[in-house]
PDB file of C-alpha atoms in Angstrom:
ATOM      1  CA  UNK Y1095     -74.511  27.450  24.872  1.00  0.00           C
ATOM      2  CA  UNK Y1096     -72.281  26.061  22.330  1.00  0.00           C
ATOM      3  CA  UNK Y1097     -72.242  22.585  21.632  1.00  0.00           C
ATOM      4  CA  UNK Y1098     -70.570  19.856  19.239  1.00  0.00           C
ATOM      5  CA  UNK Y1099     -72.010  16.342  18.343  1.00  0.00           C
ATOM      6  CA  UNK Y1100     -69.986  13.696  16.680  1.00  0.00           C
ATOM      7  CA  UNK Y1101     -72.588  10.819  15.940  1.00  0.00           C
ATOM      8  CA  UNK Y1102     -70.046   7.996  15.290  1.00  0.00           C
ATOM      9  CA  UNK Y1103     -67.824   6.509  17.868  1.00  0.00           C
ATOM     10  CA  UNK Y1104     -65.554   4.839  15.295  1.00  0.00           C
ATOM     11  CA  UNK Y1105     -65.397   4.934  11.301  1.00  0.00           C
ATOM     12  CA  UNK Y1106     -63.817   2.659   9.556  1.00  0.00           C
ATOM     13  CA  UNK Y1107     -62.665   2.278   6.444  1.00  0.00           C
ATOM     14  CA  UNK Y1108     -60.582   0.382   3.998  1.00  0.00           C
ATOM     15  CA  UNK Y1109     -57.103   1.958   2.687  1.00  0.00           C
ATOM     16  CA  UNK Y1110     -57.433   3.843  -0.808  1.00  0.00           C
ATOM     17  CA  UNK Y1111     -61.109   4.987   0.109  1.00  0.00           C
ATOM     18  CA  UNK Y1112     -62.815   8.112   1.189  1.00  0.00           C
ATOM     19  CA  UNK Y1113     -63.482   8.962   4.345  1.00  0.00           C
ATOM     20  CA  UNK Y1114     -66.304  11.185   6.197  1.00  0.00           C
ATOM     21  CA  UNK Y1115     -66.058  11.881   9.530  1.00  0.00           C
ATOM     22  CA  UNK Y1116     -69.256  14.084  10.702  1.00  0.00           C
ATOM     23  CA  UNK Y1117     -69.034  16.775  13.326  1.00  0.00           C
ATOM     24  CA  UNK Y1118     -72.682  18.844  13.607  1.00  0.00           C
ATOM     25  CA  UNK Y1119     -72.163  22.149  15.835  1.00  0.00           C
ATOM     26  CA  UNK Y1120     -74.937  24.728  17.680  1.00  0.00           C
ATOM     27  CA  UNK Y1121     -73.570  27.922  18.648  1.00  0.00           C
ATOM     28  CA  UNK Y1122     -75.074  31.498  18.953  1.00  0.00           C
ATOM     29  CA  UNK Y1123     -73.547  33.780  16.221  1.00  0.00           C
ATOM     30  CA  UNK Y1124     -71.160  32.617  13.548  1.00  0.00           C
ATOM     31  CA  UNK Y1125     -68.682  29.859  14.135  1.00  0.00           C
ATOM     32  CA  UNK Y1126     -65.283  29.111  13.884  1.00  0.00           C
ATOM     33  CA  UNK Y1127     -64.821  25.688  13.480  1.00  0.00           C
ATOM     34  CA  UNK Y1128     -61.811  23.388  13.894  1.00  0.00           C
ATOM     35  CA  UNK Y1129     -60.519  19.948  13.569  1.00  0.00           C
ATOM     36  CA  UNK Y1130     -58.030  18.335  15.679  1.00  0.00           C
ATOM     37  CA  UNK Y1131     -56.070  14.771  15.447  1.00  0.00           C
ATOM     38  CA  UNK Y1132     -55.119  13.017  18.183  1.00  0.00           C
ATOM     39  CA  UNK Y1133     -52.518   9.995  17.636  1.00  0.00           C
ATOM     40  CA  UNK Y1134     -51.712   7.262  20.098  1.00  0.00           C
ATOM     41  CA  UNK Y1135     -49.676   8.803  23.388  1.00  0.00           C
ATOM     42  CA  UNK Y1136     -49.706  12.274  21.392  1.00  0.00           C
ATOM     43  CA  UNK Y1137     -51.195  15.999  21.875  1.00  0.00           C
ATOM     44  CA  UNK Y1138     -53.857  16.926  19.538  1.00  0.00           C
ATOM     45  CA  UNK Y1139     -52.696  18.190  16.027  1.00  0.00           C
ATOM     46  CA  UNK Y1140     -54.068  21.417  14.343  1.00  0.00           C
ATOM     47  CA  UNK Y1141     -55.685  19.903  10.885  1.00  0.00           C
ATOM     48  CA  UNK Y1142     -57.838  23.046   9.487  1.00  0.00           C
ATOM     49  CA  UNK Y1143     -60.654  25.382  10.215  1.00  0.00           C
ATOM     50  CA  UNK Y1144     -63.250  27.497   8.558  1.00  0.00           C
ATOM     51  CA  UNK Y1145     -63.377  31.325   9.821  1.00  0.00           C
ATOM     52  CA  UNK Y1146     -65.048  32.750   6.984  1.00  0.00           C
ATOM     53  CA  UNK Y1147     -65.105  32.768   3.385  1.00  0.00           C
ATOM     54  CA  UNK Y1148     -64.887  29.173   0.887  1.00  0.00           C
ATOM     55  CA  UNK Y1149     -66.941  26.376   2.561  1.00  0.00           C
ATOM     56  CA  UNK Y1150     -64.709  23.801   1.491  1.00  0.00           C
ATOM     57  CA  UNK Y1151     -61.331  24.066   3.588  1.00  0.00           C
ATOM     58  CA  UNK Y1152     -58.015  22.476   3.169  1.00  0.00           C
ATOM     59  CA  UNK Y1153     -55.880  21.306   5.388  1.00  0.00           C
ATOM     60  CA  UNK Y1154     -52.817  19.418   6.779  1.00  0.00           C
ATOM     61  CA  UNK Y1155     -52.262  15.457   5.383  1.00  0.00           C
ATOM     62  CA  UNK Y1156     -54.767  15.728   2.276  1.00  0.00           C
ATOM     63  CA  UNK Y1157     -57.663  16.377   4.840  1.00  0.00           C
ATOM     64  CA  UNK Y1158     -60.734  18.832   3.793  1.00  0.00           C
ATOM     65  CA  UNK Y1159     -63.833  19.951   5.372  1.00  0.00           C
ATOM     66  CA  UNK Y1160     -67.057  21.779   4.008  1.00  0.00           C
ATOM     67  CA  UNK Y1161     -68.732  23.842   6.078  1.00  0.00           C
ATOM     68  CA  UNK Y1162     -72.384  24.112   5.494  1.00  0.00           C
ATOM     69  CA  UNK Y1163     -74.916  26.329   7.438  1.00  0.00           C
ATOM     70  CA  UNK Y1164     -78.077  25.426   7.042  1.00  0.00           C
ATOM     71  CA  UNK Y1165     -77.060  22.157   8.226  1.00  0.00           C
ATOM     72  CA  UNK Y1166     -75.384  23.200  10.830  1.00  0.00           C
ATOM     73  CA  UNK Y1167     -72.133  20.910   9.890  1.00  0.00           C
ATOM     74  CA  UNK Y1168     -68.778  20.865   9.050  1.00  0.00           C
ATOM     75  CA  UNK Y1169     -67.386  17.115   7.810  1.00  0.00           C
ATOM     76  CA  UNK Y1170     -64.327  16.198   7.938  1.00  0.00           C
ATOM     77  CA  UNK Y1171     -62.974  14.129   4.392  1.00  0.00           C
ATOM     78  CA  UNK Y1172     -60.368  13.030   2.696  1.00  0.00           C
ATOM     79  CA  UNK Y1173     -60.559  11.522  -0.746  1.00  0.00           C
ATOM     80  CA  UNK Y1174     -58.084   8.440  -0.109  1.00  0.00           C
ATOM     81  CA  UNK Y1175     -57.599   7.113   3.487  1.00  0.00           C
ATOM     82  CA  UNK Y1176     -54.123   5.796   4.391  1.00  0.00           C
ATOM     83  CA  UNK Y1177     -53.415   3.458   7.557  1.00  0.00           C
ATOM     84  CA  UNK Y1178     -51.729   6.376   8.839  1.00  0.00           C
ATOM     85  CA  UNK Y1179     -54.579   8.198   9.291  1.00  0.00           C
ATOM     86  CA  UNK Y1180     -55.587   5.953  11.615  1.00  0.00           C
ATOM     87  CA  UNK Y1181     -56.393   8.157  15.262  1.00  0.00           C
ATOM     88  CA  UNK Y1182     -58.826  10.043  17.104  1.00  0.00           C
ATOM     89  CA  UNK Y1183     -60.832  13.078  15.488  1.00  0.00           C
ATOM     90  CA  UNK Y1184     -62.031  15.804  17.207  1.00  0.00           C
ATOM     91  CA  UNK Y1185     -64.325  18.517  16.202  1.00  0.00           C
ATOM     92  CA  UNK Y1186     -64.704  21.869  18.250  1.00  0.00           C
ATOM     93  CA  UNK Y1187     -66.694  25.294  17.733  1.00  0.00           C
ATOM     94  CA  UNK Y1188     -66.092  28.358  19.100  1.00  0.00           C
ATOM     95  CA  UNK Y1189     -68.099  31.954  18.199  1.00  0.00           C
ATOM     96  CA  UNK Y1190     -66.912  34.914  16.140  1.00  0.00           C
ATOM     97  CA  UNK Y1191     -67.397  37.073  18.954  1.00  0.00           C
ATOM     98  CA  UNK Y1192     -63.847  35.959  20.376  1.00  0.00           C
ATOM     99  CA  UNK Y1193     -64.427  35.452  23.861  1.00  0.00           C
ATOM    100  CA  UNK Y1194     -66.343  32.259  24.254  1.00  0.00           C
ATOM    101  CA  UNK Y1195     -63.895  28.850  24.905  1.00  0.00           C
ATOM    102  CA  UNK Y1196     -63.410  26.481  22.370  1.00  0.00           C
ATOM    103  CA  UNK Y1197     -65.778  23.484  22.694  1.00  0.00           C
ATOM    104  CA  UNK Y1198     -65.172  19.927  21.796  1.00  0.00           C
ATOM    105  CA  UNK Y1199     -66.979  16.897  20.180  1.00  0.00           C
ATOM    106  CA  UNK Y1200     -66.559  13.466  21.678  1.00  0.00           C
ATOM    107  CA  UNK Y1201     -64.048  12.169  19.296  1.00  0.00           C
ATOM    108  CA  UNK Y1202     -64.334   9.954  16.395  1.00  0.00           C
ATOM    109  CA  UNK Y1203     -61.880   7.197  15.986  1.00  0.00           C
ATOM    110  CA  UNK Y1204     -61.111   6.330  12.539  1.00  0.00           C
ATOM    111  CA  UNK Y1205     -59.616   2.996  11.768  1.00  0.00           C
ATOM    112  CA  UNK Y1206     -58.035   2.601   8.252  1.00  0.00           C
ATOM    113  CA  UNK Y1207     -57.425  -1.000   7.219  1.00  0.00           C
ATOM    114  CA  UNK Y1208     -55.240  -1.896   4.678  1.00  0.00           C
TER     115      UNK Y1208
ATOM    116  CA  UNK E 778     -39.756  26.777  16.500  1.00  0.00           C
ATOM    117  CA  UNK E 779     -40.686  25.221  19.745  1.00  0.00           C
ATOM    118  CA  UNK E 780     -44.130  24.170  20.348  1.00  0.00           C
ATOM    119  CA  UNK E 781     -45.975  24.053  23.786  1.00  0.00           C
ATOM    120  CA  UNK E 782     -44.092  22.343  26.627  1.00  0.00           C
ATOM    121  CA  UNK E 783     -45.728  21.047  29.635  1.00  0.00           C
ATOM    122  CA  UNK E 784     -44.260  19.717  32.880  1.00  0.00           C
ATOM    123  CA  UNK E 785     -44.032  17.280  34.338  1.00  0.00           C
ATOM    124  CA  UNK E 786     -45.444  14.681  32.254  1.00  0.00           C
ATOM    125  CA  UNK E 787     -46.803  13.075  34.626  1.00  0.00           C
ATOM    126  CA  UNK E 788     -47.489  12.653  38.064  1.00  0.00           C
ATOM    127  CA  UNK E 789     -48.592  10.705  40.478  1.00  0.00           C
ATOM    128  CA  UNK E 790     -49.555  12.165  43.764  1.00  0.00           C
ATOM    129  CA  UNK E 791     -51.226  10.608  47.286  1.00  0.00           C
ATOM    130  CA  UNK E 792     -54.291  12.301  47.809  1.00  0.00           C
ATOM    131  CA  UNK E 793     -54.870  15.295  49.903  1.00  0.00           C
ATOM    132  CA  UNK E 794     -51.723  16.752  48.513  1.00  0.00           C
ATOM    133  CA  UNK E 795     -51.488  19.947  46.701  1.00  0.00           C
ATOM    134  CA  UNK E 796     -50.257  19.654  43.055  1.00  0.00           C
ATOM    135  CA  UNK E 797     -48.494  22.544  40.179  1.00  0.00           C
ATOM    136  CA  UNK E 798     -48.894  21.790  36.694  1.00  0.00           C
ATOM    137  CA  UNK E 799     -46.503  23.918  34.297  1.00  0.00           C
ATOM    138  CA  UNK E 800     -47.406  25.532  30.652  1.00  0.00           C
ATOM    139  CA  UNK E 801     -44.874  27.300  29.064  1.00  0.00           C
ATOM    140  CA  UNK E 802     -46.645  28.146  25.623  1.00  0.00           C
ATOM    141  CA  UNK E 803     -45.400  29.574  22.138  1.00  0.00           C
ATOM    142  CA  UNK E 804     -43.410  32.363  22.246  1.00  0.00           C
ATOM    143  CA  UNK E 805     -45.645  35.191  21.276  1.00  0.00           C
ATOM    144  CA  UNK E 806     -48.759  33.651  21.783  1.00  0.00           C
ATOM    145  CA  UNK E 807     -51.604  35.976  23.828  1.00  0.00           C
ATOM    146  CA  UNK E 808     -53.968  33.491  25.080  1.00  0.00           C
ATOM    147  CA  UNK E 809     -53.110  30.117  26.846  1.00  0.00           C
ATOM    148  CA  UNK E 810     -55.813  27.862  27.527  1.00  0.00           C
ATOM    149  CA  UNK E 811     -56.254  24.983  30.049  1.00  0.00           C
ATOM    150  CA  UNK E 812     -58.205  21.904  29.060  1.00  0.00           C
ATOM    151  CA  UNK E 813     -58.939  18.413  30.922  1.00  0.00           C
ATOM    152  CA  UNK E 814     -59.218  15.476  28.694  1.00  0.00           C
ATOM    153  CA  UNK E 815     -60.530  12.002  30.142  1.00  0.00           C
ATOM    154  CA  UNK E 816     -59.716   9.357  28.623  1.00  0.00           C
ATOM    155  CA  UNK E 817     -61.623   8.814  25.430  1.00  0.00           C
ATOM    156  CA  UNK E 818     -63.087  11.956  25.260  1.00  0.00           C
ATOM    157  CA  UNK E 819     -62.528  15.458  23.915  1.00  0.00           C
ATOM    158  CA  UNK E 820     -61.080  18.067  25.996  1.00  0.00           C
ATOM    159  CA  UNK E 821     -62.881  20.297  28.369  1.00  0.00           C
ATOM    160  CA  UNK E 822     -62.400  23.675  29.252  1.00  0.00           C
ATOM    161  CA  UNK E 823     -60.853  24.795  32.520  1.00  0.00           C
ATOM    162  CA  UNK E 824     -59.936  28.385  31.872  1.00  0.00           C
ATOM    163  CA  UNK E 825     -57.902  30.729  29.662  1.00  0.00           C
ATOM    164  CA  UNK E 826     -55.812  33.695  30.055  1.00  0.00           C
ATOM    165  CA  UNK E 827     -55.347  36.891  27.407  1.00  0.00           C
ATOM    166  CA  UNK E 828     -51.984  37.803  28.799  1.00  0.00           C
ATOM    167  CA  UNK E 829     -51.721  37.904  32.027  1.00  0.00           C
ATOM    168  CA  UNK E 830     -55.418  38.657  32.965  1.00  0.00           C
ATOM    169  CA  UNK E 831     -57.840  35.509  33.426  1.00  0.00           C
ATOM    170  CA  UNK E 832     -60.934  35.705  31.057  1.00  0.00           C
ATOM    171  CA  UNK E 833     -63.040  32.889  31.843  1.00  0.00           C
ATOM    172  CA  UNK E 834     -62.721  30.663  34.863  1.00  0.00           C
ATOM    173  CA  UNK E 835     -66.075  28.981  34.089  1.00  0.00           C
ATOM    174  CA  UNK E 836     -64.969  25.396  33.540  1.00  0.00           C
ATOM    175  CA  UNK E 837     -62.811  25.355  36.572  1.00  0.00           C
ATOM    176  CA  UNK E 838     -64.593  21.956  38.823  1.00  0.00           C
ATOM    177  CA  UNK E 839     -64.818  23.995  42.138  1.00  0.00           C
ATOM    178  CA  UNK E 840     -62.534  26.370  44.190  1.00  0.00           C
ATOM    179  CA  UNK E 841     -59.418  23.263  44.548  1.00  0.00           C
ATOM    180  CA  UNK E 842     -58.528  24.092  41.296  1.00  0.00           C
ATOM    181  CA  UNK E 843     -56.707  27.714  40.796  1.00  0.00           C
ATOM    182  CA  UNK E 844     -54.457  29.225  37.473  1.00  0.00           C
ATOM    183  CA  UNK E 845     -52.195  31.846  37.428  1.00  0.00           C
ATOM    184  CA  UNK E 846     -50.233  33.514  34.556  1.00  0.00           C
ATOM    185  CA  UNK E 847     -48.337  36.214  35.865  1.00  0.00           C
ATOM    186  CA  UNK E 848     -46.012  37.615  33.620  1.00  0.00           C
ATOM    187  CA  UNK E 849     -48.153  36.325  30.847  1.00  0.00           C
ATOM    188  CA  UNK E 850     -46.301  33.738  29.288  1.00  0.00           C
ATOM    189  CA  UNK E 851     -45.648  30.901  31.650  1.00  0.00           C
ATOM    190  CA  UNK E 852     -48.875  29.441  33.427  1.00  0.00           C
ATOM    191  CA  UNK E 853     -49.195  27.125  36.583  1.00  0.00           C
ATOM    192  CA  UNK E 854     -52.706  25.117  37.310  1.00  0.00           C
ATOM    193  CA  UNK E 855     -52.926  24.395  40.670  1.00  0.00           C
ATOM    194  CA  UNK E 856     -54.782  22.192  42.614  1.00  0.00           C
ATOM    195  CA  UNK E 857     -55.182  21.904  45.999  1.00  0.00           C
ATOM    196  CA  UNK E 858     -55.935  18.984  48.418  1.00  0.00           C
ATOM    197  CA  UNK E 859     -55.945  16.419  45.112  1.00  0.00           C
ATOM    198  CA  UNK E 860     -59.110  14.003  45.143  1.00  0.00           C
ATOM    199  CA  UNK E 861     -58.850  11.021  43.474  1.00  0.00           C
ATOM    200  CA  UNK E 862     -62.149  12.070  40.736  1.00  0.00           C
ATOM    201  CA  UNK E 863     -59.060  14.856  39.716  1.00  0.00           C
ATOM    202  CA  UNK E 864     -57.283  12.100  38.211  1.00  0.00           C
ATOM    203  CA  UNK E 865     -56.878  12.906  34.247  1.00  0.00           C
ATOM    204  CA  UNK E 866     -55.019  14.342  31.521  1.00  0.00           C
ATOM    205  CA  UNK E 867     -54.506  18.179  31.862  1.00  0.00           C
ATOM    206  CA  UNK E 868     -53.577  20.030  28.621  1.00  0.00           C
ATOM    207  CA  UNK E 869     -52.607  23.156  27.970  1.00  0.00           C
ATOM    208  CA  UNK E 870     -52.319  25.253  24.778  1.00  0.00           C
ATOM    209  CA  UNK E 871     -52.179  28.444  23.151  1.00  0.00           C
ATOM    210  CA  UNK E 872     -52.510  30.977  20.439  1.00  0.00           C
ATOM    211  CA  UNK E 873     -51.414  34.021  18.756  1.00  0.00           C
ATOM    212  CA  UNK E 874     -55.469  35.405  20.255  1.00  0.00           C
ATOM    213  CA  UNK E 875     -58.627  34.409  20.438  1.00  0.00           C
ATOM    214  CA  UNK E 876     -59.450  33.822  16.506  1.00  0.00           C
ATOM    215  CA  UNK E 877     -56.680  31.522  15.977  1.00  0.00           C
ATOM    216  CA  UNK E 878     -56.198  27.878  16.189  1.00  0.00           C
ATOM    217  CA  UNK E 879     -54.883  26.204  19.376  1.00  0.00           C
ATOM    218  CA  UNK E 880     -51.811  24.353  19.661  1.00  0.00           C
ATOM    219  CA  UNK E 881     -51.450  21.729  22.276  1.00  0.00           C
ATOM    220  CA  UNK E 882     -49.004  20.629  24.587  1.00  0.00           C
ATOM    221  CA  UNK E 883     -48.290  17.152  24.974  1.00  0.00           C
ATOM    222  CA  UNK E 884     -50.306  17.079  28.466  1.00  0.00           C
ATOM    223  CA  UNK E 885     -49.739  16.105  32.377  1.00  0.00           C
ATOM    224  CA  UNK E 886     -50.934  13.074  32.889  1.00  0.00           C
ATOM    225  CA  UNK E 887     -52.090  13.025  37.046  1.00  0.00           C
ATOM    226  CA  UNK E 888     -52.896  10.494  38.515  1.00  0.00           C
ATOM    227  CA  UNK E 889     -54.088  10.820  42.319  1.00  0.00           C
ATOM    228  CA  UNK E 890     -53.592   7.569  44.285  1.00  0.00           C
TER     229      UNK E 890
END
């Protein structure tokens, strides 16, 4: 069975820093992996995913991750956190095989103070 | 474009009655996933539809709780004889298939009184 652990509860970190969020995965088969944002009284927001190819992926509001498989993990970074970045992280894994749902972490809130 | 629209936003229903949650997804989009999110914590899967045919029903908590996608577009979660533990945020979402990223609705938020 697929699963997704997010070991921290909440991050925080001061404005102009970098940030790590960790997300650690178990799946049978290759992954996809995503990262999702959720913001106070909002849906969850599409950041990036790896499907194959670079380990390092960019995505939306200066955000990156690096996947890296013989860890098993696939942190989310950026290299200079704002205030708005401030929200709920999620991490999910689903398989390459296509028909498997997408699984979720717990969350990680990040709290950016300025 | 438009994104994913759910309806109502909320709802708050006595318990025992039956309840129809609405997901109208991107235009275009094959699959359409439902998802229950409690709060503080990540969603969990309900079911998901390719089209109009149901794939995976697995999440669904027990035989209250019914989806239907018809014409496969629009999708409907039903549940039946609401129990107070069925209380959450339901979220819906979809994409272009089953390799692609997810894009959420903004969620029905039930609450079962």
């Amino acid at each position: 069975a697929q699963s997704v652990a997010q070991p921290e509860d909440q991050v925080n970190v001061a404005e102009g820093n970098p940030l790590t969020v960790k997300c650690t995965y178990s799946v049978s088969g290759n992954p996809y992996l995503f990262w999702y944002v959720q913001y106070p009284n909002r849906g969850l927001q599409f950041l990036l995913k790896y499907i194959t190819g670079d380990n390092l992926v960019k995505g939306s509001y200066g955000f990156e991750a690096e996947f890296n498989k013989s860890q098993t993990s696939f942190h989310l970074k950026k290299p200079s956190a704002l205030v708005s970045d401030s929200a709920l992280y999620f991490c999910a894994v689903t398989t390459t095989r296509g028909n498997t749902p997408l699984v979720f972490g717990k969350g990680t809130r990040l709290s950016v103070i300025a | 474009g438009a994104g994913v629209s759910q309806s109502p936003r909320y709802k708050v229903t006595k318990r025992g009655q039956d309840v129809a949650l609405r997901c109208d997804p991107i235009s275009g989009h094959v699959s359409l996933y439902w998802y229950r999110q409690a709060l503080g914590q990540g969603p969990e899967f309900l079911t998901y539809f390719n089209y109009e045919a149901q794939q995976d029903k697995s999440g669904l908590p027990n035989d209250r709780f019914s989806a239907e996608r018809p014409e496969g577009s629009i999708s409907t979660l039903t549940i039946q004889r609401t129990e107070q533990r069925d209380s959450a945020m339901y979220r819906c979402a979809s994409s272009r298939d089953l390799s692609y990223e997810q894009y959420f609705g903004p969620g029905t938020r039930l609450t079962v009184t």
